[in-house]
Amino acid sequence: MGAPLEACSERERAGRTQGYTRASDPGWLTAPGKLFSVERDLALAVNMADEADRISMERFRALDLQIDTKPDLSPVTEVDHAIERGVRDRILRERPAHAVMGEEFGLHGDGAAAWRWVIDPIDGTRSFVRGNETWATLIALQHDGQTELAVASAPALRLRYHASRGGGAFLNGRRIHVSLISAIEDAFITHTSIPGFVRVGLAGRLVHLAGRCWDARGLGNSMSHLAVARGTADIGWTSRANVWDFAALALIVEEAGGRFTDRSTDDPQLGGTGISTNGLLHEMVLEAAGMAV
């Protein structure tokens, strides 16, 4: 969305990177042999999201879009491949000590690296191929498995979220916060597809929980949890997903003041469920979902 960051004026760059540097430190974290700059690496993530937006919007609703079916019967498009390949190659070129984990091409770089980028090129491919706007590119940077920064870009909706650990969560440059709803009966729950819940044996629990709520809507993975982060929903539930589906979203929700319980894995054959809430509802929701510890 917009010109590449390095091509912007100083004033434009400052606006695009609002909220990127942590207030609690000068923006640097020390890791063995590396320095991590929140501002520098989040600016890189934003720049990569800009390029991903360009690629995806050029082919969105294209009549000749190339669509294939993966072994798990989910769709994958030329756009998924092009975005992940572009982001991966950029990272390996500019951050050669970092690893990259992507949905379509798996792990590249040193699997034991402390720093790892996690990429979902198109979260919501089914929506993308049907011409619906509810999809996003998800980019996260992790240190020893903990997400330090995240970008979620939904260009068809003109929405760009970002967050850094300790630095808050932002939507289109404005800080966001979860809702203050404290009763299940007043809550708005969002979720992924009903067939997905049926396949993993959670449909009954979803229907029971949704029946207790004020309202329920299926928004898909990224849109469900991002709605929680911005306070327009109170609960988000994904039936089955992997690390690339949750890495960015979890940090955005948490930095907006919410909570995220992630049971995903790096193994696409396993997956796991994920629930986000505004925090006030979290324990009640986990109990209803059968995820209470």
mmCIF file of C-alpha atoms in Angstrom:
data_model
loop_
_atom_site.group_PDB
_atom_site.id
_atom_site.type_symbol
_atom_site.label_atom_id
_atom_site.label_comp_id
_atom_site.label_asym_id
_atom_site.label_seq_id
_atom_site.Cartn_x
_atom_site.Cartn_y
_atom_site.Cartn_z
ATOM 1 C CA MET A 1 0.000 0.000 0.000
ATOM 2 C CA GLY A 2 1.750 3.133 -1.178
ATOM 3 C CA ALA A 3 5.319 3.723 -2.331
ATOM 4 C CA PRO A 4 8.217 1.591 -1.057
ATOM 5 C CA LEU A 5 9.355 2.875 2.327
ATOM 6 C CA GLU A 6 12.831 3.822 1.146
ATOM 7 C CA ALA A 7 11.291 6.006 -1.584
ATOM 8 C CA CYS A 8 9.216 8.043 0.879
ATOM 9 C CA SER A 9 10.163 11.432 2.266
ATOM 10 C CA GLU A 10 11.342 11.629 5.878
ATOM 11 C CA ARG A 11 7.940 12.984 6.911
ATOM 12 C CA GLU A 12 6.058 10.240 5.048
ATOM 13 C CA ARG A 13 8.355 7.577 6.489
ATOM 14 C CA ALA A 14 7.709 8.832 10.022
ATOM 15 C CA GLY A 15 3.976 8.559 9.436
ATOM 16 C CA ARG A 16 4.207 5.056 7.968
ATOM 17 C CA THR A 17 6.273 3.784 10.920
ATOM 18 C CA GLN A 18 4.233 5.365 13.712
ATOM 19 C CA GLY A 19 4.408 3.262 16.837
ATOM 20 C CA TYR A 20 7.232 1.049 15.601
ATOM 21 C CA THR A 21 9.823 1.858 18.286
ATOM 22 C CA ARG A 22 9.197 0.609 21.795
ATOM 23 C CA ALA A 23 8.690 3.270 24.423
ATOM 24 C CA SER A 24 10.417 1.086 27.011
ATOM 25 C CA ASP A 25 13.838 1.001 25.334
ATOM 26 C CA PRO A 26 15.776 2.765 22.574
ATOM 27 C CA GLY A 27 14.596 0.230 20.002
ATOM 28 C CA TRP A 28 17.414 -2.309 20.244
ATOM 29 C CA LEU A 29 17.428 -5.843 21.594
ATOM 30 C CA THR A 30 20.669 -7.723 21.939
ATOM 31 C CA ALA A 31 20.855 -11.336 20.769
ATOM 32 C CA PRO A 32 23.984 -13.486 20.356
ATOM 33 C CA GLY A 33 25.917 -11.893 17.528
ATOM 34 C CA LYS A 34 22.971 -9.765 16.402
ATOM 35 C CA LEU A 35 21.306 -6.443 17.057
ATOM 36 C CA PHE A 36 17.564 -6.223 16.458
ATOM 37 C CA SER A 37 16.017 -2.856 15.650
ATOM 38 C CA VAL A 38 12.255 -2.772 16.035
ATOM 39 C CA GLU A 39 12.005 0.227 13.724
ATOM 40 C CA ARG A 40 14.333 -1.200 11.077
ATOM 41 C CA ASP A 41 12.838 -4.687 10.949
ATOM 42 C CA LEU A 42 9.232 -3.550 11.182
ATOM 43 C CA ALA A 43 9.930 -1.080 8.382
ATOM 44 C CA LEU A 44 11.233 -4.028 6.331
ATOM 45 C CA ALA A 45 8.075 -5.994 7.134
ATOM 46 C CA VAL A 46 5.893 -3.057 6.073
ATOM 47 C CA ASN A 47 7.850 -2.683 2.843
ATOM 48 C CA MET A 48 7.418 -6.397 2.096
ATOM 49 C CA ALA A 49 3.698 -6.088 2.832
ATOM 50 C CA ASP A 50 3.518 -3.203 0.346
ATOM 51 C CA GLU A 51 4.984 -5.450 -2.339
ATOM 52 C CA ALA A 52 2.680 -8.319 -1.339
ATOM 53 C CA ASP A 53 -0.300 -5.974 -1.689
ATOM 54 C CA ARG A 54 0.828 -4.998 -5.178
ATOM 55 C CA ILE A 55 1.119 -8.634 -6.263
ATOM 56 C CA SER A 56 -2.180 -9.730 -4.741
ATOM 57 C CA MET A 57 -4.264 -6.798 -5.955
ATOM 58 C CA GLU A 58 -2.957 -7.134 -9.513
ATOM 59 C CA ARG A 59 -4.380 -10.678 -9.656
ATOM 60 C CA PHE A 60 -7.400 -10.344 -7.340
ATOM 61 C CA ARG A 61 -10.541 -11.352 -9.274
ATOM 62 C CA ALA A 62 -8.461 -12.147 -12.368
ATOM 63 C CA LEU A 63 -10.403 -14.438 -14.699
ATOM 64 C CA ASP A 64 -7.250 -16.407 -15.556
ATOM 65 C CA LEU A 65 -6.047 -16.856 -11.954
ATOM 66 C CA GLN A 66 -4.136 -20.138 -11.647
ATOM 67 C CA ILE A 67 -5.566 -22.301 -8.843
ATOM 68 C CA ASP A 68 -4.287 -25.684 -7.693
ATOM 69 C CA THR A 69 -5.327 -28.053 -4.904
ATOM 70 C CA LYS A 70 -2.917 -29.046 -2.128
ATOM 71 C CA PRO A 71 -2.819 -32.532 -0.564
ATOM 72 C CA ASP A 72 -5.096 -31.333 2.248
ATOM 73 C CA LEU A 73 -7.618 -30.306 -0.459
ATOM 74 C CA SER A 74 -7.205 -26.597 0.280
ATOM 75 C CA PRO A 75 -6.670 -24.235 -2.676
ATOM 76 C CA VAL A 76 -3.389 -22.514 -3.510
ATOM 77 C CA THR A 77 -2.870 -19.898 -6.203
ATOM 78 C CA GLU A 78 -0.054 -18.403 -8.214
ATOM 79 C CA VAL A 79 -0.391 -15.368 -5.921
ATOM 80 C CA ASP A 80 0.317 -17.413 -2.776
ATOM 81 C CA HIS A 81 3.488 -18.696 -4.421
ATOM 82 C CA ALA A 82 4.588 -15.326 -5.821
ATOM 83 C CA ILE A 83 4.166 -13.471 -2.530
ATOM 84 C CA GLU A 84 5.902 -16.076 -0.392
ATOM 85 C CA ARG A 85 8.749 -16.434 -2.870
ATOM 86 C CA GLY A 86 9.236 -12.660 -3.012
ATOM 87 C CA VAL A 87 9.144 -12.190 0.761
ATOM 88 C CA ARG A 88 11.402 -15.184 1.371
ATOM 89 C CA ASP A 89 14.014 -14.064 -1.146
ATOM 90 C CA ARG A 90 13.994 -10.521 0.247
ATOM 91 C CA ILE A 91 14.557 -11.757 3.800
ATOM 92 C CA LEU A 92 17.306 -14.193 2.854
ATOM 93 C CA ARG A 93 19.021 -11.388 0.960
ATOM 94 C CA GLU A 94 18.677 -8.652 3.594
ATOM 95 C CA ARG A 95 18.698 -10.798 6.764
ATOM 96 C CA PRO A 96 20.885 -13.784 5.788
ATOM 97 C CA ALA A 97 21.243 -14.968 9.393
ATOM 98 C CA HIS A 98 17.459 -15.295 9.739
ATOM 99 C CA ALA A 99 15.344 -18.335 8.864
ATOM 100 C CA VAL A 100 12.028 -18.150 6.997
ATOM 101 C CA MET A 101 8.996 -20.377 7.595
ATOM 102 C CA GLY A 102 6.212 -20.055 5.029
ATOM 103 C CA GLU A 103 2.956 -21.866 4.411
ATOM 104 C CA GLU A 104 3.693 -22.835 0.825
ATOM 105 C CA PHE A 105 7.443 -23.582 0.767
ATOM 106 C CA GLY A 106 8.201 -24.493 4.383
ATOM 107 C CA LEU A 107 11.479 -23.670 6.113
ATOM 108 C CA HIS A 108 14.414 -21.922 4.432
ATOM 109 C CA GLY A 109 17.678 -21.021 6.107
ATOM 110 C CA ASP A 110 19.076 -22.361 9.363
ATOM 111 C CA GLY A 111 16.332 -24.168 11.248
ATOM 112 C CA ALA A 112 18.223 -23.532 14.494
ATOM 113 C CA ALA A 113 18.469 -19.769 13.896
ATOM 114 C CA ALA A 114 17.341 -17.606 16.811
ATOM 115 C CA TRP A 115 15.494 -15.264 14.445
ATOM 116 C CA ARG A 116 12.754 -16.613 12.196
ATOM 117 C CA TRP A 117 10.269 -14.894 9.919
ATOM 118 C CA VAL A 118 6.865 -16.586 9.622
ATOM 119 C CA ILE A 119 4.837 -15.891 6.481
ATOM 120 C CA ASP A 120 1.293 -16.630 5.354
ATOM 121 C CA PRO A 121 1.167 -15.125 1.859
ATOM 122 C CA ILE A 122 -2.619 -15.229 1.565
ATOM 123 C CA ASP A 123 -4.532 -16.088 4.722
ATOM 124 C CA GLY A 124 -8.018 -16.761 3.402
ATOM 125 C CA THR A 125 -7.204 -18.222 -0.011
ATOM 126 C CA ARG A 126 -10.751 -19.561 -0.396
ATOM 127 C CA SER A 127 -12.065 -16.006 -0.052
ATOM 128 C CA PHE A 128 -9.401 -14.741 -2.453
ATOM 129 C CA VAL A 129 -10.282 -17.204 -5.210
ATOM 130 C CA ARG A 130 -14.013 -16.429 -4.901
ATOM 131 C CA GLY A 131 -13.436 -12.687 -5.111
ATOM 132 C CA ASN A 132 -14.310 -11.921 -1.490
ATOM 133 C CA GLU A 133 -12.238 -9.237 0.247
ATOM 134 C CA THR A 134 -11.682 -11.048 3.570
ATOM 135 C CA TRP A 135 -8.073 -12.204 3.140
ATOM 136 C CA ALA A 136 -4.719 -10.883 4.317
ATOM 137 C CA THR A 137 -0.964 -11.291 4.089
ATOM 138 C CA LEU A 138 0.562 -12.119 7.484
ATOM 139 C CA ILE A 139 4.223 -11.421 8.324
ATOM 140 C CA ALA A 140 5.856 -12.011 11.725
ATOM 141 C CA LEU A 141 9.397 -11.990 13.095
ATOM 142 C CA GLN A 142 10.128 -14.346 15.983
ATOM 143 C CA HIS A 143 13.067 -14.612 18.361
ATOM 144 C CA ASP A 144 13.444 -18.078 19.899
ATOM 145 C CA GLY A 145 9.811 -18.794 19.067
ATOM 146 C CA GLN A 146 8.385 -15.568 20.503
ATOM 147 C CA THR A 147 6.898 -13.091 18.045
ATOM 148 C CA GLU A 148 8.550 -9.668 18.312
ATOM 149 C CA LEU A 149 6.787 -7.827 15.487
ATOM 150 C CA ALA A 150 3.882 -8.415 13.147
ATOM 151 C CA VAL A 151 2.166 -6.993 10.089
ATOM 152 C CA ALA A 152 -1.244 -8.047 8.757
ATOM 153 C CA SER A 153 -2.266 -6.433 5.480
ATOM 154 C CA ALA A 154 -5.740 -6.703 3.945
ATOM 155 C CA PRO A 155 -5.421 -4.519 0.837
ATOM 156 C CA ALA A 156 -8.855 -5.284 -0.617
ATOM 157 C CA LEU A 157 -10.315 -3.773 2.566
ATOM 158 C CA ARG A 158 -7.616 -1.083 2.796
ATOM 159 C CA LEU A 159 -6.624 -2.287 6.277
ATOM 160 C CA ARG A 160 -3.037 -2.499 7.534
ATOM 161 C CA TYR A 161 -2.347 -3.709 11.076
ATOM 162 C CA HIS A 162 1.045 -3.773 12.782
ATOM 163 C CA ALA A 163 2.397 -4.435 16.255
ATOM 164 C CA SER A 164 5.690 -4.756 18.099
ATOM 165 C CA ARG A 165 6.181 -6.416 21.466
ATOM 166 C CA GLY A 166 5.709 -3.766 24.129
ATOM 167 C CA GLY A 167 4.924 -1.134 21.501
ATOM 168 C CA GLY A 168 1.174 -1.535 21.041
ATOM 169 C CA ALA A 169 -1.006 -2.473 18.078
ATOM 170 C CA PHE A 170 -2.060 -0.152 15.277
ATOM 171 C CA LEU A 171 -4.572 -0.091 12.421
ATOM 172 C CA ASN A 172 -3.747 2.273 9.563
ATOM 173 C CA GLY A 173 -1.460 4.201 11.913
ATOM 174 C CA ARG A 174 -3.930 4.559 14.786
ATOM 175 C CA ARG A 175 -3.590 2.656 18.033
ATOM 176 C CA ILE A 176 -6.266 0.033 18.656
ATOM 177 C CA HIS A 177 -7.592 -1.701 21.770
ATOM 178 C CA VAL A 178 -9.834 -4.645 22.515
ATOM 179 C CA SER A 179 -13.371 -4.239 23.845
ATOM 180 C CA LEU A 180 -14.477 -4.079 27.483
ATOM 181 C CA ILE A 181 -17.283 -6.655 27.186
ATOM 182 C CA SER A 182 -17.172 -8.869 30.283
ATOM 183 C CA ALA A 183 -20.182 -11.198 29.905
ATOM 184 C CA ILE A 184 -20.557 -14.033 27.407
ATOM 185 C CA GLU A 185 -24.179 -13.005 26.849
ATOM 186 C CA ASP A 186 -23.022 -9.606 25.559
ATOM 187 C CA ALA A 187 -20.187 -10.948 23.406
ATOM 188 C CA PHE A 188 -19.790 -10.956 19.626
ATOM 189 C CA ILE A 189 -18.014 -14.160 18.548
ATOM 190 C CA THR A 190 -16.351 -14.586 15.159
ATOM 191 C CA HIS A 191 -15.062 -17.854 13.759
ATOM 192 C CA THR A 192 -13.660 -19.759 10.805
ATOM 193 C CA SER A 193 -15.687 -22.053 8.537
ATOM 194 C CA ILE A 194 -18.299 -24.389 10.026
ATOM 195 C CA PRO A 195 -17.031 -27.360 7.923
ATOM 196 C CA GLY A 196 -13.639 -26.849 9.557
ATOM 197 C CA PHE A 197 -15.167 -27.188 13.019
ATOM 198 C CA VAL A 198 -17.069 -30.287 11.902
ATOM 199 C CA ARG A 199 -13.873 -31.928 10.612
ATOM 200 C CA VAL A 200 -12.047 -31.508 13.932
ATOM 201 C CA GLY A 201 -15.017 -32.408 16.116
ATOM 202 C CA LEU A 202 -15.548 -28.931 17.571
ATOM 203 C CA ALA A 203 -18.817 -27.971 15.865
ATOM 204 C CA GLY A 204 -20.913 -28.829 18.912
ATOM 205 C CA ARG A 205 -18.783 -26.689 21.202
ATOM 206 C CA LEU A 206 -18.855 -23.773 18.749
ATOM 207 C CA VAL A 207 -22.653 -23.921 18.413
ATOM 208 C CA HIS A 208 -23.072 -24.127 22.191
ATOM 209 C CA LEU A 209 -20.767 -21.161 22.836
ATOM 210 C CA ALA A 210 -22.218 -19.097 19.973
ATOM 211 C CA GLY A 211 -25.719 -19.789 21.288
ATOM 212 C CA ARG A 212 -24.775 -18.114 24.554
ATOM 213 C CA CYS A 213 -23.361 -15.029 22.822
ATOM 214 C CA TRP A 214 -25.069 -11.810 21.716
ATOM 215 C CA ASP A 215 -24.217 -12.624 18.085
ATOM 216 C CA ALA A 216 -21.951 -14.819 15.966
ATOM 217 C CA ARG A 217 -20.456 -14.429 12.489
ATOM 218 C CA GLY A 218 -18.028 -16.393 10.335
ATOM 219 C CA LEU A 219 -15.256 -14.018 9.232
ATOM 220 C CA GLY A 220 -12.369 -16.413 8.584
ATOM 221 C CA ASN A 221 -9.079 -16.708 10.436
ATOM 222 C CA SER A 222 -7.351 -13.345 10.125
ATOM 223 C CA MET A 223 -10.498 -11.205 10.049
ATOM 224 C CA SER A 224 -11.853 -12.908 13.188
ATOM 225 C CA HIS A 225 -8.805 -12.244 15.339
ATOM 226 C CA LEU A 226 -8.143 -8.783 13.905
ATOM 227 C CA ALA A 227 -11.741 -7.853 14.750
ATOM 228 C CA VAL A 228 -10.996 -8.826 18.349
ATOM 229 C CA ALA A 229 -7.868 -6.661 18.309
ATOM 230 C CA ARG A 230 -9.762 -3.578 17.106
ATOM 231 C CA GLY A 231 -12.654 -4.140 19.512
ATOM 232 C CA THR A 232 -15.381 -4.870 16.957
ATOM 233 C CA ALA A 233 -15.602 -8.488 18.156
ATOM 234 C CA ASP A 234 -14.924 -9.994 21.566
ATOM 235 C CA ILE A 235 -14.051 -13.619 20.739
ATOM 236 C CA GLY A 236 -12.305 -15.143 17.724
ATOM 237 C CA TRP A 237 -12.067 -18.913 17.203
ATOM 238 C CA THR A 238 -10.108 -20.756 14.510
ATOM 239 C CA SER A 239 -10.856 -24.477 14.296
ATOM 240 C CA ARG A 240 -7.515 -25.659 12.904
ATOM 241 C CA ALA A 241 -4.422 -23.780 11.788
ATOM 242 C CA ASN A 242 -0.623 -23.684 11.829
ATOM 243 C CA VAL A 243 2.075 -21.375 13.117
ATOM 244 C CA TRP A 244 1.937 -19.126 10.025
ATOM 245 C CA ASP A 245 -1.790 -18.563 10.620
ATOM 246 C CA PHE A 246 -1.330 -17.303 14.181
ATOM 247 C CA ALA A 247 2.184 -15.850 14.637
ATOM 248 C CA ALA A 248 1.309 -12.323 13.498
ATOM 249 C CA LEU A 249 -2.296 -12.311 14.696
ATOM 250 C CA ALA A 250 -1.496 -13.374 18.255
ATOM 251 C CA LEU A 251 0.916 -10.486 18.817
ATOM 252 C CA ILE A 252 -1.504 -7.945 17.337
ATOM 253 C CA VAL A 253 -4.279 -9.167 19.650
ATOM 254 C CA GLU A 254 -2.019 -9.205 22.707
ATOM 255 C CA GLU A 255 -0.579 -5.754 22.020
ATOM 256 C CA ALA A 256 -4.159 -4.474 21.686
ATOM 257 C CA GLY A 257 -4.774 -5.703 25.238
ATOM 258 C CA GLY A 258 -6.309 -9.093 24.488
ATOM 259 C CA ARG A 259 -5.282 -12.704 24.975
ATOM 260 C CA PHE A 260 -4.556 -15.442 22.455
ATOM 261 C CA THR A 261 -4.382 -19.178 23.165
ATOM 262 C CA ASP A 262 -2.509 -20.920 20.357
ATOM 263 C CA ARG A 263 -2.457 -24.709 19.996
ATOM 264 C CA SER A 264 -0.926 -24.652 16.499
ATOM 265 C CA THR A 265 2.272 -26.366 15.336
ATOM 266 C CA ASP A 266 4.838 -26.079 12.541
ATOM 267 C CA ASP A 267 3.523 -29.358 11.092
ATOM 268 C CA PRO A 268 0.865 -28.745 8.404
ATOM 269 C CA GLN A 269 -0.447 -32.281 8.936
ATOM 270 C CA LEU A 270 -1.250 -31.571 12.586
ATOM 271 C CA GLY A 271 -2.370 -27.988 13.030
ATOM 272 C CA GLY A 272 -4.269 -26.860 16.084
ATOM 273 C CA THR A 273 -6.987 -24.563 17.292
ATOM 274 C CA GLY A 274 -6.653 -20.930 18.331
ATOM 275 C CA ILE A 275 -8.828 -18.585 20.375
ATOM 276 C CA SER A 276 -8.506 -14.845 20.887
ATOM 277 C CA THR A 277 -10.537 -12.732 23.295
ATOM 278 C CA ASN A 278 -10.531 -9.295 24.845
ATOM 279 C CA GLY A 279 -8.966 -10.901 27.922
ATOM 280 C CA LEU A 280 -11.956 -10.373 30.197
ATOM 281 C CA LEU A 281 -13.751 -13.343 28.640
ATOM 282 C CA HIS A 282 -10.759 -15.591 28.116
ATOM 283 C CA GLU A 283 -11.050 -18.179 30.883
ATOM 284 C CA MET A 284 -14.805 -18.540 30.359
ATOM 285 C CA VAL A 285 -14.308 -19.044 26.625
ATOM 286 C CA LEU A 286 -11.492 -21.578 27.067
ATOM 287 C CA GLU A 287 -13.669 -23.595 29.423
ATOM 288 C CA ALA A 288 -16.576 -23.546 26.968
ATOM 289 C CA ALA A 289 -14.221 -24.576 24.149
ATOM 290 C CA GLY A 290 -12.764 -27.456 26.147
ATOM 291 C CA MET A 291 -9.337 -25.806 26.207
ATOM 292 C CA ALA A 292 -9.090 -24.859 29.874
ATOM 293 C CA VAL A 293 -5.906 -26.085 31.559
#
